[in-house]
Coordinates of C-alpha atoms and ligand atoms in Angstrom, one line a residue:
Chain A
X116 CA -11.6 35.5 -21.8
X117 CA -8.1 34.5 -22.7
X118 CA -5.3 36.9 -23.5
X119 CA -1.4 36.8 -23.9
X120 CA 1.4 39.3 -23.1
X121 CA 4.8 38.8 -24.9
X122 CA 4.4 35.3 -24.2
X123 CA 8.0 34.1 -25.4
X124 CA 8.2 29.7 -25.0
X125 CA 11.6 27.6 -26.0
X126 CA 11.8 24.2 -25.3
X127 CA 14.9 23.2 -24.0
X128 CA 17.6 25.4 -26.3
X129 CA 15.1 24.8 -29.3
X130 CA 14.7 28.4 -31.4
X131 CA 11.3 29.5 -30.0
X132 CA 8.8 27.8 -30.6
X133 CA 6.6 31.5 -29.4
X134 CA 7.5 33.8 -30.0
X135 CA 6.7 37.6 -28.5
X136 CA 3.1 37.0 -28.7
X137 CA 0.1 39.3 -27.6
X138 CA -3.9 38.9 -28.9
X139 CA -6.6 38.7 -26.8
X140 CA -10.0 36.4 -27.5
X141 CA -13.0 37.9 -25.3
X142 CA -15.5 35.8 -23.4
X143 CA -17.7 33.4 -25.9
X144 CA -15.5 34.1 -29.0
X145 CA -15.2 31.2 -31.0
X146 CA -12.1 31.8 -33.5
X147 CA -10.1 29.4 -34.9
X148 CA -5.8 29.5 -34.7
X149 CA -4.6 29.3 -38.7
X150 CA -0.6 28.3 -39.3
X151 CA 1.4 25.3 -40.8
X152 CA 2.5 22.6 -39.4
X153 CA 5.2 23.9 -37.2
X154 CA 3.5 27.5 -36.3
X155 CA 3.6 26.9 -33.0
X156 CA -0.8 26.3 -33.0
X157 CA 0.2 23.4 -30.4
X158 CA 2.0 24.5 -28.1
X159 CA -0.2 28.5 -27.9
X160 CA -3.2 25.7 -26.9
X161 CA -0.6 23.9 -24.2
X162 CA 0.0 26.9 -22.5
X163 CA -3.7 28.0 -22.3
X164 CA -4.5 24.3 -20.7
X165 CA -1.6 25.2 -18.1
X166 CA 0.8 21.6 -20.5
X167 CA 3.5 23.8 -20.9
X168 CA 3.9 27.4 -19.0
X169 CA 5.3 30.0 -20.8
X170 CA 8.8 31.2 -20.6
X171 CA 7.8 34.9 -20.3
X172 CA 5.1 36.5 -21.0
X173 CA 1.9 36.6 -19.6
X174 CA -1.8 33.9 -20.1
X175 CA -4.4 34.8 -18.1
X176 CA -7.5 32.4 -19.3
X177 CA -10.9 33.8 -17.3
X178 CA -9.3 36.8 -14.8
X179 CA -6.5 33.8 -13.8
X180 CA -2.5 34.7 -14.8
X181 CA -1.6 31.0 -15.1
X182 CA 2.1 32.4 -14.6
X183 CA 1.0 32.3 -11.2
X184 CA -0.6 29.2 -10.6
X185 CA 0.8 26.8 -8.2
X186 CA 1.5 23.5 -9.2
X187 CA -0.9 21.8 -7.5
X188 CA -3.4 24.4 -7.8
X189 CA -2.3 23.4 -12.4
X190 CA -6.2 20.3 -11.8
X191 CA -8.5 23.2 -10.8
X192 CA -7.9 24.9 -12.9
X193 CA -7.8 22.2 -16.5
X194 CA -11.4 21.2 -14.7
X195 CA -11.7 25.0 -15.9
X196 CA -10.8 23.8 -20.2
X197 CA -12.6 21.0 -22.1
X198 CA -9.6 19.6 -24.0
X199 CA -10.4 17.6 -28.1
X200 CA -7.2 16.2 -28.9
X201 CA -6.3 14.9 -32.7
X202 CA -6.2 11.8 -31.9
X203 CA -9.1 11.8 -29.0
X204 CA -7.0 10.7 -25.7
X205 CA -9.3 8.0 -25.4
X206 CA -8.8 5.6 -22.8
X207 CA -9.4 2.4 -24.6
X208 CA -10.3 -0.2 -22.1
X209 CA -13.8 1.7 -21.5
X210 CA -16.8 2.1 -22.2
X211 CA -17.2 5.3 -24.0
X212 CA -20.1 5.9 -20.8
X213 CA -17.1 5.6 -18.7
X214 CA -14.7 7.4 -21.0
X215 CA -16.8 10.3 -20.7
X216 CA -17.3 10.3 -16.8
X217 CA -13.9 10.3 -16.0
X218 CA -14.1 14.2 -15.5
X219 CA -17.2 14.0 -13.8
X220 CA -15.2 10.9 -11.1
X221 CA -12.6 13.1 -10.9
X222 CA -15.1 16.6 -9.5
X223 CA -16.6 13.8 -7.2
X224 CA -19.5 13.9 -8.6
X225 CA -22.3 11.6 -7.1
X226 CA -23.9 9.3 -8.8
X227 CA -27.1 10.1 -9.9
X228 CA -25.2 13.3 -11.7
X229 CA -23.3 11.0 -12.8
X230 CA -25.5 9.3 -15.6
X231 CA -27.3 12.4 -15.7
X232 CA -24.6 15.0 -17.0
X233 CA -22.4 11.6 -18.9
X234 CA -26.4 10.7 -20.8
X235 CA -26.9 14.9 -21.7
X236 CA -23.9 14.8 -23.2
X237 CA -24.1 12.2 -25.3
X238 CA -27.0 13.0 -26.8
X239 CA -25.2 16.1 -27.6
X240 CA -23.1 14.8 -29.8
X241 CA -25.7 12.0 -31.1
X242 CA -23.9 8.8 -29.8
X243 CA -26.6 8.4 -27.1
X244 CA -26.5 4.9 -28.5
X245 CA -23.6 4.1 -28.1
X246 CA -22.7 4.5 -24.3
X247 CA -21.5 0.9 -24.0
X248 CA -19.3 0.9 -26.7
X249 CA -15.8 0.3 -26.6
X250 CA -14.3 2.9 -28.0
X251 CA -12.7 0.8 -30.7
X252 CA -16.2 0.0 -31.4
X253 CA -16.5 3.5 -32.9
X254 CA -15.8 5.0 -35.9
X255 CA -13.1 7.5 -36.3
X256 CA -16.1 10.2 -35.7
X257 CA -17.6 8.9 -33.5
X258 CA -14.7 8.2 -31.4
X259 CA -13.9 12.5 -31.6
X260 CA -17.1 13.4 -30.7
X261 CA -16.9 10.8 -27.8
X262 CA -13.4 12.9 -26.9
X263 CA -15.8 16.8 -27.7
X264 CA -18.7 14.8 -25.0
X265 CA -16.2 14.4 -22.7
X266 CA -14.4 18.3 -22.7
X267 CA -17.7 19.1 -22.2
X268 CA -19.5 16.6 -19.7
X269 CA -18.9 19.0 -16.9
X270 CA -19.7 22.9 -19.0
X271 CA -16.2 24.1 -19.1
X272 CA -16.1 28.2 -19.9
X273 CA -12.9 27.7 -22.3
X274 CA -12.8 25.1 -24.7
X275 CA -9.9 23.9 -26.7
X276 CA -9.6 21.6 -29.5
X277 CA -5.9 21.0 -31.6
X278 CA -7.2 20.0 -34.9
X279 CA -10.3 18.2 -34.5
X280 CA -10.9 17.3 -37.7
X281 CA -6.5 16.1 -38.7
X282 CA -8.7 12.2 -39.4
X283 CA -11.6 13.4 -40.9
X284 CA -13.7 13.4 -43.9
X285 CA -14.5 17.1 -45.2
X286 CA -17.8 16.0 -45.2
X287 CA -17.7 15.0 -41.1
X288 CA -15.1 18.0 -40.7
X289 CA -17.5 19.8 -40.8
X290 CA -20.0 18.5 -38.8
X291 CA -17.8 18.4 -35.6
X292 CA -17.3 21.8 -36.4
X293 CA -21.6 22.7 -36.6
X294 CA -20.8 20.9 -33.2
X295 CA -18.5 23.0 -32.2
X296 CA -21.2 26.2 -33.1
X297 CA -23.3 24.7 -30.5
X298 CA -21.6 24.7 -27.4
X299 CA -19.8 29.0 -28.8
X300 CA -23.5 29.5 -29.3
X301 CA -24.2 29.3 -25.4
X302 CA -21.6 31.0 -24.1
X303 CA -18.3 28.7 -24.4
X304 CA -15.2 30.5 -25.4
X305 CA -14.3 27.9 -29.1
X306 CA -10.5 28.2 -30.3
X307 CA -9.5 25.5 -32.1
X308 CA -6.0 24.8 -34.2
X309 CA -7.0 23.5 -37.5
X310 CA -5.0 23.7 -40.3
X311 CA -6.7 23.2 -42.3
X312 CA -8.1 26.4 -44.9
X313 CA -10.4 25.0 -47.2
X314 CA -13.5 23.2 -44.3
X315 CA -12.6 27.5 -42.0
X316 CA -13.5 29.4 -45.4
X317 CA -16.8 27.6 -45.6
X318 CA -17.0 28.8 -41.2
X319 CA -17.2 33.1 -40.7
X320 CA -15.3 33.6 -38.2
X321 CA -11.9 35.2 -36.5
X322 CA -8.7 34.0 -38.2
X323 CA -5.9 34.0 -35.9
X324 CA -2.9 32.7 -38.1
X325 CA 0.8 32.8 -37.1
X326 CA 3.9 31.7 -38.6
X327 CA 6.9 30.5 -37.6
X328 CA 6.0 30.6 -33.4
X329 CA 4.6 34.7 -34.5
X330 CA 1.6 36.5 -35.3
X331 CA 1.2 36.3 -38.9
Chain B
X121 CA -18.0 23.6 -5.0
X122 CA -15.3 21.8 -2.1
X123 CA -18.4 20.5 -0.5
X124 CA -17.4 17.0 1.5
X125 CA -20.2 15.5 1.4
X126 CA -19.0 11.8 3.6
X127 CA -21.6 8.9 1.8
X128 CA -20.5 10.2 -1.1
X129 CA -17.0 10.3 -0.5
X130 CA -16.6 6.7 1.1
X131 CA -19.4 5.2 -1.8
X132 CA -16.0 7.3 -4.4
X133 CA -13.3 5.0 -2.1
X134 CA -15.3 2.0 -1.8
X135 CA -15.4 1.9 -5.6
X136 CA -11.0 2.4 -5.9
X137 CA -11.3 -0.4 -3.7
X138 CA -13.1 -2.4 -5.4
X139 CA -11.7 -1.0 -9.1
X140 CA -8.8 -2.6 -7.8
X141 CA -9.1 -5.5 -6.4
X142 CA -10.9 -6.1 -9.7
X143 CA -7.8 -5.4 -12.0
X144 CA -5.3 -7.5 -9.6
X145 CA -7.6 -10.2 -10.6
X146 CA -6.7 -10.2 -14.0
X147 CA -4.0 -10.8 -13.6
X148 CA -3.8 -13.6 -12.0
X149 CA -1.0 -15.4 -11.6
X150 CA 1.4 -12.2 -11.4
X151 CA -1.0 -11.5 -8.5
X152 CA -0.8 -14.7 -6.8
X153 CA 2.7 -15.0 -7.0
X154 CA 3.1 -11.1 -5.3
X155 CA 1.0 -12.1 -2.1
X156 CA 3.0 -15.2 -1.8
X157 CA 5.9 -13.4 -1.8
X158 CA 4.5 -10.9 0.7
X159 CA 2.6 -13.3 3.0
X160 CA 6.1 -15.9 3.5
X161 CA 8.4 -12.4 4.3
X162 CA 6.0 -12.0 7.3
X163 CA 4.9 -15.6 8.3
X164 CA 8.9 -16.3 9.3
X165 CA 9.8 -13.4 11.0
X166 CA 5.8 -14.1 13.2
X167 CA 6.4 -18.3 13.2
X168 CA 9.8 -17.0 14.4
X169 CA 8.5 -14.8 17.4
X170 CA 5.9 -17.0 18.3
X171 CA 8.4 -20.2 18.2
X172 CA 11.0 -17.7 20.7
X173 CA 7.2 -16.6 22.6
X174 CA 6.1 -19.4 23.6
X175 CA 9.9 -21.1 24.5
X176 CA 9.8 -17.8 26.8
X177 CA 6.5 -18.7 28.1
X178 CA 7.9 -22.2 29.1
X179 CA 10.8 -20.1 30.9
X180 CA 8.6 -18.3 32.6
X181 CA 7.0 -21.3 33.6
X182 CA 9.8 -22.9 35.4
X183 CA 10.5 -19.8 37.0
X184 CA 7.8 -19.9 39.3
X185 CA 9.3 -23.3 39.8
X186 CA 12.6 -22.1 40.0
X187 CA 13.9 -24.9 43.1
X188 CA 16.7 -26.2 44.8
X189 CA 18.2 -29.5 44.1
X190 CA 20.2 -30.8 47.2
X191 CA 22.1 -34.7 47.3
X192 CA 22.9 -35.8 50.3
X193 CA 25.5 -38.1 51.0
X194 CA 24.8 -42.0 49.5
X195 CA 25.3 -43.1 52.9
X196 CA 22.0 -40.9 54.8
X197 CA 19.2 -43.3 55.3
X198 CA 16.2 -42.2 54.9
X199 CA 15.1 -41.6 58.5
X200 CA 17.4 -39.3 58.4
X201 CA 17.1 -38.3 55.5
X202 CA 13.4 -37.7 55.9
X203 CA 14.2 -35.2 59.0
X204 CA 16.7 -32.8 57.7
X205 CA 13.3 -33.0 54.8
X206 CA 10.3 -31.7 57.9
X207 CA 12.8 -30.0 59.7
X208 CA 14.2 -27.6 56.9
X209 CA 10.4 -26.8 56.1
X210 CA 10.5 -24.8 58.8
X211 CA 13.1 -22.4 57.5
X212 CA 11.6 -18.6 57.0
X213 CA 13.2 -18.5 52.7
X214 CA 11.3 -22.8 52.6
X215 CA 7.6 -23.0 51.3
X216 CA 8.3 -27.4 51.5
X217 CA 10.7 -30.2 50.7
X218 CA 9.8 -33.6 49.0
X219 CA 12.8 -36.5 49.6
X220 CA 13.1 -39.1 47.2
X221 CA 15.1 -41.7 48.3
X222 CA 17.6 -43.2 46.6
X223 CA 15.7 -46.0 45.1
X224 CA 12.5 -43.2 44.3
X225 CA 15.2 -41.4 42.3
X226 CA 16.4 -44.0 40.2
X227 CA 12.9 -45.4 39.5
X228 CA 12.0 -41.7 38.5
X229 CA 14.7 -41.7 36.1
X230 CA 14.3 -45.2 35.2
X231 CA 11.4 -44.3 33.4
X232 CA 12.3 -41.1 31.6
X233 CA 15.7 -42.7 31.1
X234 CA 14.2 -45.4 29.0
X235 CA 18.0 -46.9 29.8
X236 CA 16.8 -50.0 32.3
X237 CA 18.5 -52.6 30.7
X238 CA 21.9 -50.3 31.7
X239 CA 20.7 -50.0 34.9
X240 CA 19.9 -53.8 35.2
X241 CA 23.8 -54.0 34.7
X242 CA 25.0 -51.8 37.6
X243 CA 26.6 -53.3 40.9
X244 CA 24.4 -50.5 43.5
X245 CA 22.6 -47.5 42.6
X246 CA 24.8 -44.7 42.9
X247 CA 22.0 -42.0 43.0
X248 CA 22.3 -40.5 46.0
X249 CA 18.7 -39.2 48.2
X250 CA 18.0 -35.5 47.1
X251 CA 15.7 -32.6 48.1
X252 CA 14.2 -31.2 46.6
X253 CA 13.3 -27.8 48.5
X254 CA 10.3 -25.7 47.0
X255 CA 11.5 -21.9 48.7
X256 CA 9.1 -19.5 49.1
X257 CA 6.8 -17.6 45.9
X258 CA 8.5 -14.5 47.9
X259 CA 12.0 -15.3 48.0
X260 CA 14.6 -12.7 46.3
X261 CA 17.5 -14.1 43.5
X262 CA 19.9 -13.3 46.4
X263 CA 17.8 -14.4 49.6
X264 CA 18.0 -18.1 47.4
X265 CA 21.4 -18.0 46.9
X266 CA 22.1 -17.8 51.1
X267 CA 19.5 -20.7 51.0
X268 CA 22.5 -22.2 48.7
X269 CA 25.1 -21.9 51.3
X270 CA 23.5 -22.4 54.2
X271 CA 22.2 -26.5 52.7
X272 CA 25.4 -26.4 51.3
X273 CA 27.2 -25.6 54.4
X274 CA 25.3 -28.8 56.5
X275 CA 26.7 -32.1 57.1
X276 CA 24.7 -34.0 54.9
X277 CA 25.2 -32.3 52.1
X278 CA 26.6 -33.4 49.1
X279 CA 26.1 -30.6 47.0
X280 CA 23.0 -28.1 47.0
X281 CA 21.9 -27.0 43.2
X282 CA 19.7 -24.6 41.8
X283 CA 18.1 -25.7 38.9
X284 CA 18.8 -22.5 36.8
X285 CA 21.5 -22.2 35.4
X286 CA 21.9 -23.7 32.9
X287 CA 17.5 -21.4 32.6
X288 CA 19.6 -18.2 32.3
X289 CA 21.6 -19.5 29.2
X290 CA 18.6 -20.2 27.9
X291 CA 16.9 -16.8 28.8
X292 CA 20.2 -15.1 27.0
X293 CA 20.1 -17.0 24.1
X294 CA 16.7 -16.2 24.1
X295 CA 16.7 -12.3 23.9
X296 CA 19.9 -12.5 21.0
X297 CA 17.6 -14.2 19.6
X298 CA 14.6 -11.8 19.8
X299 CA 17.2 -9.9 18.9
X300 CA 18.0 -10.7 15.9
X301 CA 14.3 -11.9 14.6
X302 CA 13.7 -7.6 15.3
X303 CA 16.5 -7.7 12.6
X304 CA 15.1 -10.4 10.1
X305 CA 12.1 -8.8 10.1
X306 CA 13.0 -5.6 9.7
X307 CA 14.9 -6.6 6.6
X308 CA 12.5 -8.5 5.3
X309 CA 9.8 -5.4 5.7
X310 CA 12.1 -3.6 4.0
X311 CA 12.2 -7.1 1.1
X312 CA 8.5 -6.8 1.4
X313 CA 8.2 -2.8 0.4
X314 CA 10.8 -3.6 -2.4
X315 CA 8.5 -6.1 -3.8
X316 CA 5.4 -3.9 -3.7
X317 CA 7.0 -1.3 -5.0
X318 CA 8.4 -2.7 -7.7
X319 CA 5.2 -3.5 -8.5
X320 CA 3.3 -0.7 -8.7
X321 CA 5.8 0.2 -11.0
X322 CA 5.3 -1.6 -13.5
X323 CA 1.5 -1.5 -13.0
X324 CA 2.0 3.4 -13.5
X325 CA 4.2 2.0 -16.0
X326 CA 1.8 0.0 -18.3
X327 CA -1.0 2.7 -16.9
X328 CA 0.4 5.9 -18.0
X329 CA -1.4 6.9 -21.4
X330 CA -4.4 6.3 -18.6
X331 CA -2.7 8.5 -16.3
X332 CA -2.1 11.1 -18.6
X333 CA -5.7 11.4 -19.6
X334 CA -7.2 11.1 -16.1
X335 CA -4.6 14.9 -15.2
X336 CA -5.8 16.1 -18.8
X337 CA -8.6 16.1 -17.4
X338 CA -8.3 17.4 -14.2
X339 CA -7.8 14.6 -11.5
X340 CA -5.6 15.6 -9.3
X341 CA -2.3 13.5 -7.8
X342 CA -4.0 12.8 -4.5
X343 CA -6.5 11.1 -7.7
X344 CA -4.5 9.3 -9.9
X345 CA -2.4 7.6 -6.7
X346 CA -5.6 6.4 -4.9
X347 CA -6.2 2.8 -6.7
X348 CA -2.5 2.0 -7.1
X349 CA -2.6 2.6 -3.0
X350 CA -5.5 0.0 -2.8
X351 CA -3.8 -2.1 -5.7
X352 CA -1.0 -2.0 -2.2
X353 CA -3.9 -2.7 0.3
X354 CA -5.5 -4.9 -0.8
X355 CA -0.9 -7.2 -1.6
X356 CA -1.1 -5.9 1.9
X357 CA -4.0 -7.4 3.5
X358 CA -3.8 -10.5 1.4
X359 CA -0.1 -10.9 1.6
X360 CA -0.9 -10.5 5.4
X361 CA -3.6 -13.3 5.8
X362 CA -1.3 -15.6 4.1
X363 CA 1.8 -15.6 6.3
X364 CA -1.4 -16.2 9.2
X365 CA -3.1 -19.3 7.2
X366 CA 1.0 -20.3 7.2
X367 CA 2.2 -19.9 10.7
X368 CA -1.8 -21.6 11.5
X369 CA -0.3 -24.7 9.3
X370 CA 3.2 -24.7 10.8
X371 CA 1.7 -24.9 13.6
X372 CA -0.8 -27.0 14.2
X373 CA 2.2 -29.3 11.9
X374 CA 4.0 -29.5 15.1
X375 CA 1.4 -28.8 17.8
X376 CA 1.4 -32.9 18.2
X377 CA 5.3 -33.4 18.2
X378 CA 5.0 -30.7 20.7
X379 CA 2.5 -31.8 22.9
X380 CA 4.5 -35.1 23.2
X381 CA 7.7 -34.0 23.4
X382 CA 6.4 -31.7 26.7
X383 CA 4.4 -34.1 28.1
X384 CA 7.8 -36.5 27.7
X385 CA 9.1 -34.0 30.2
X386 CA 5.8 -33.8 32.8
X387 CA 5.7 -30.4 31.6
X388 CA 2.2 -28.4 31.6
X389 CA 2.8 -27.2 28.2
X390 CA 0.7 -26.5 25.6
X391 CA 2.1 -24.2 22.7
X392 CA 0.3 -21.6 22.9
X393 CA -2.3 -20.8 19.7
X394 CA -2.7 -17.1 17.5
X395 CA -4.3 -15.6 19.8
X396 CA -6.9 -13.1 17.7
X397 CA -5.0 -10.5 18.3
X398 CA -2.8 -12.0 15.8
X399 CA -5.3 -12.4 13.4
X400 CA -5.3 -8.5 13.8
X401 CA -2.0 -8.0 13.7
X402 CA -0.2 -9.3 10.8
X403 CA -3.1 -8.7 8.3
X404 CA -2.6 -5.0 9.9
X405 CA 1.0 -5.0 9.1
X406 CA 1.0 -6.5 5.8
X407 CA -1.8 -3.9 4.3
X408 CA 0.6 -0.5 6.2
X409 CA 3.6 -2.6 4.4
X410 CA 1.3 -2.2 1.3
X411 CA 0.9 1.4 1.6
X412 CA 3.3 2.4 2.2
X413 CA 5.5 0.6 -0.4
X414 CA 2.9 1.3 -2.6
X415 CA 3.1 5.1 -1.4
X416 CA 6.5 5.1 -2.4
X417 CA 6.4 3.7 -6.1
X418 CA 3.4 6.4 -6.9
X419 CA 5.4 9.3 -4.8
X420 CA 8.3 8.7 -7.5
X421 CA 6.6 8.2 -10.7
X422 CA 4.2 9.9 -10.2
X423 CA 5.6 13.4 -11.3
X424 CA 7.4 12.1 -14.1
X425 CA 3.9 10.9 -16.1
X426 CA 2.0 15.0 -17.3
X427 CA 1.3 15.4 -20.2
X428 CA 2.5 16.6 -23.1
Ligands
ADP85 N1 7.9 19.0 -27.4 C1 8.9 19.6 -27.3 N2 10.7 19.8 -27.6 C2 10.5 20.3 -28.2 N3 10.3 20.9 -28.8 C3 8.9 20.9 -29.5 C4 8.3 20.5 -28.2 N4 7.1 20.4 -29.2 C5 6.6 21.6 -30.5 N5 8.2 21.5 -30.1 C6 8.5 22.7 -31.1 O1 8.3 23.6 -31.7 C7 7.3 23.9 -32.9 C8 5.9 24.1 -32.6 O2 5.5 23.1 -32.4 P1 3.8 22.5 -32.4 O3 3.4 23.5 -31.5 O4 3.7 22.0 -32.5 O5 3.6 23.3 -33.7 P2 1.8 23.2 -34.4 O6 1.2 22.3 -33.6 O7 1.5 24.7 -35.6 O8 2.8 21.9 -35.7 C9 7.8 22.9 -33.9 O9 8.9 22.9 -34.7 C10 8.1 21.8 -33.2 O10 9.0 21.5 -33.5
MG86 MG1 -0.2 20.4 -33.7

């Protein structure tokens, strides 16, 4: 599903954030991406989401060579990738419903379908009753669940999460991880960057460990 | 996946359109000021245009009635004058001839000028009898010129004058004015573009986070651009309507005096109102400028805002 072959990433004139990275993630797999702060976890996920492009090497996602993907196709590609961030990236002047509906509105879904799928996604993350609230009125864990609902609302085959539990206490963190497990159980490929070793030691999934931009 | 569902598509556009309008009402003061600037910038050249258009209309009206004034010598008496008038009527290029005796001319002048007292002090009537000659409608410029020369050559004629020379001058001024207005209109259109462009630029900057999030979840540039284009659309449209209202009010205000002036000159002149055409063209012009200005601004800034 996700394949890196000898990928290098150099930000403007700096040393390499990623160097000579090769690995593969199967369809339907769930894996953790670990490593110290600055190891290159975010950079790796950004390459998959095409927020950044590799300096050399190839990135393949869902049998598509991202190195070759023209710029105008990027938005359509991103619709097939669910993204979850540490700081949620919610729009604070819109309701929970409108936040979750955003990917569907962008994809041009019709009104009834939007309502149906937003409620299904909110139900999955246990926030059905809060759809009229503004994000500000929710707790950190709830905001993160809104972010997750938004990431899965258009049923992407791949779900990426960058430190999704970074701001949450251990109990809430575990809850969030169980949520990801549920999506993985219905076939979604899940890739989660985290440096919370304590948390992932409680879960038995593959680890891909980075150390200074290389596989450790 | 890319099914083109037309009603759905239009509905989405309508939603964005109304959403943009809603956004504008959130900052009423700023929006009103922007819209006023646009309105005035459009109203100014449009107002000048209406003025010139009216002047042109009047001069055309006079063009049809181009006439030759033939001033006879003072010594010519009424019966000779009338005789000449009926003679001339039979000339090929002449449609009709009015004879105006010296005393009639004086009375007319008295009425129009209101200079009764001065006229009373004159020892004798300074005005000569006049033949007002209307050439046939079909007479060309050249024929009229020849006619003028023939009249001038007649014995009793002191002076034959085509009442057109000044009209020619007015036309030239008018044409010059029209060029000037075109330039003013172009300059003001550019300033409307800049005003809208700058307003949209600020709107874009204030919504950077939102734009980034939209791009992160797969929003195309077209999707991001759309609400800003509609913002420009509303600015331009409302600005155009304000321009139209400004003109309407101005014309209402000067219509009275102009009609009075026209009646003084025995003219049938009525100020031509902004026709239905104007009502459509000003807002249309405004909204085209609005969308263009927004397009330019969004084009310049959209690519700079990428998620990182
Ligand atoms: N936009 C950027 N420009 C320049 N350097 C960057 C940028 N993003 C990350 N880096 C650098 O790349 C390295 C890896 O960063 P990152 O991928 O964020 O690591 P992690 O997420 O594991 O903490 C760091 O040294 C960081 O300073
Ligand atoms: Mg990081």
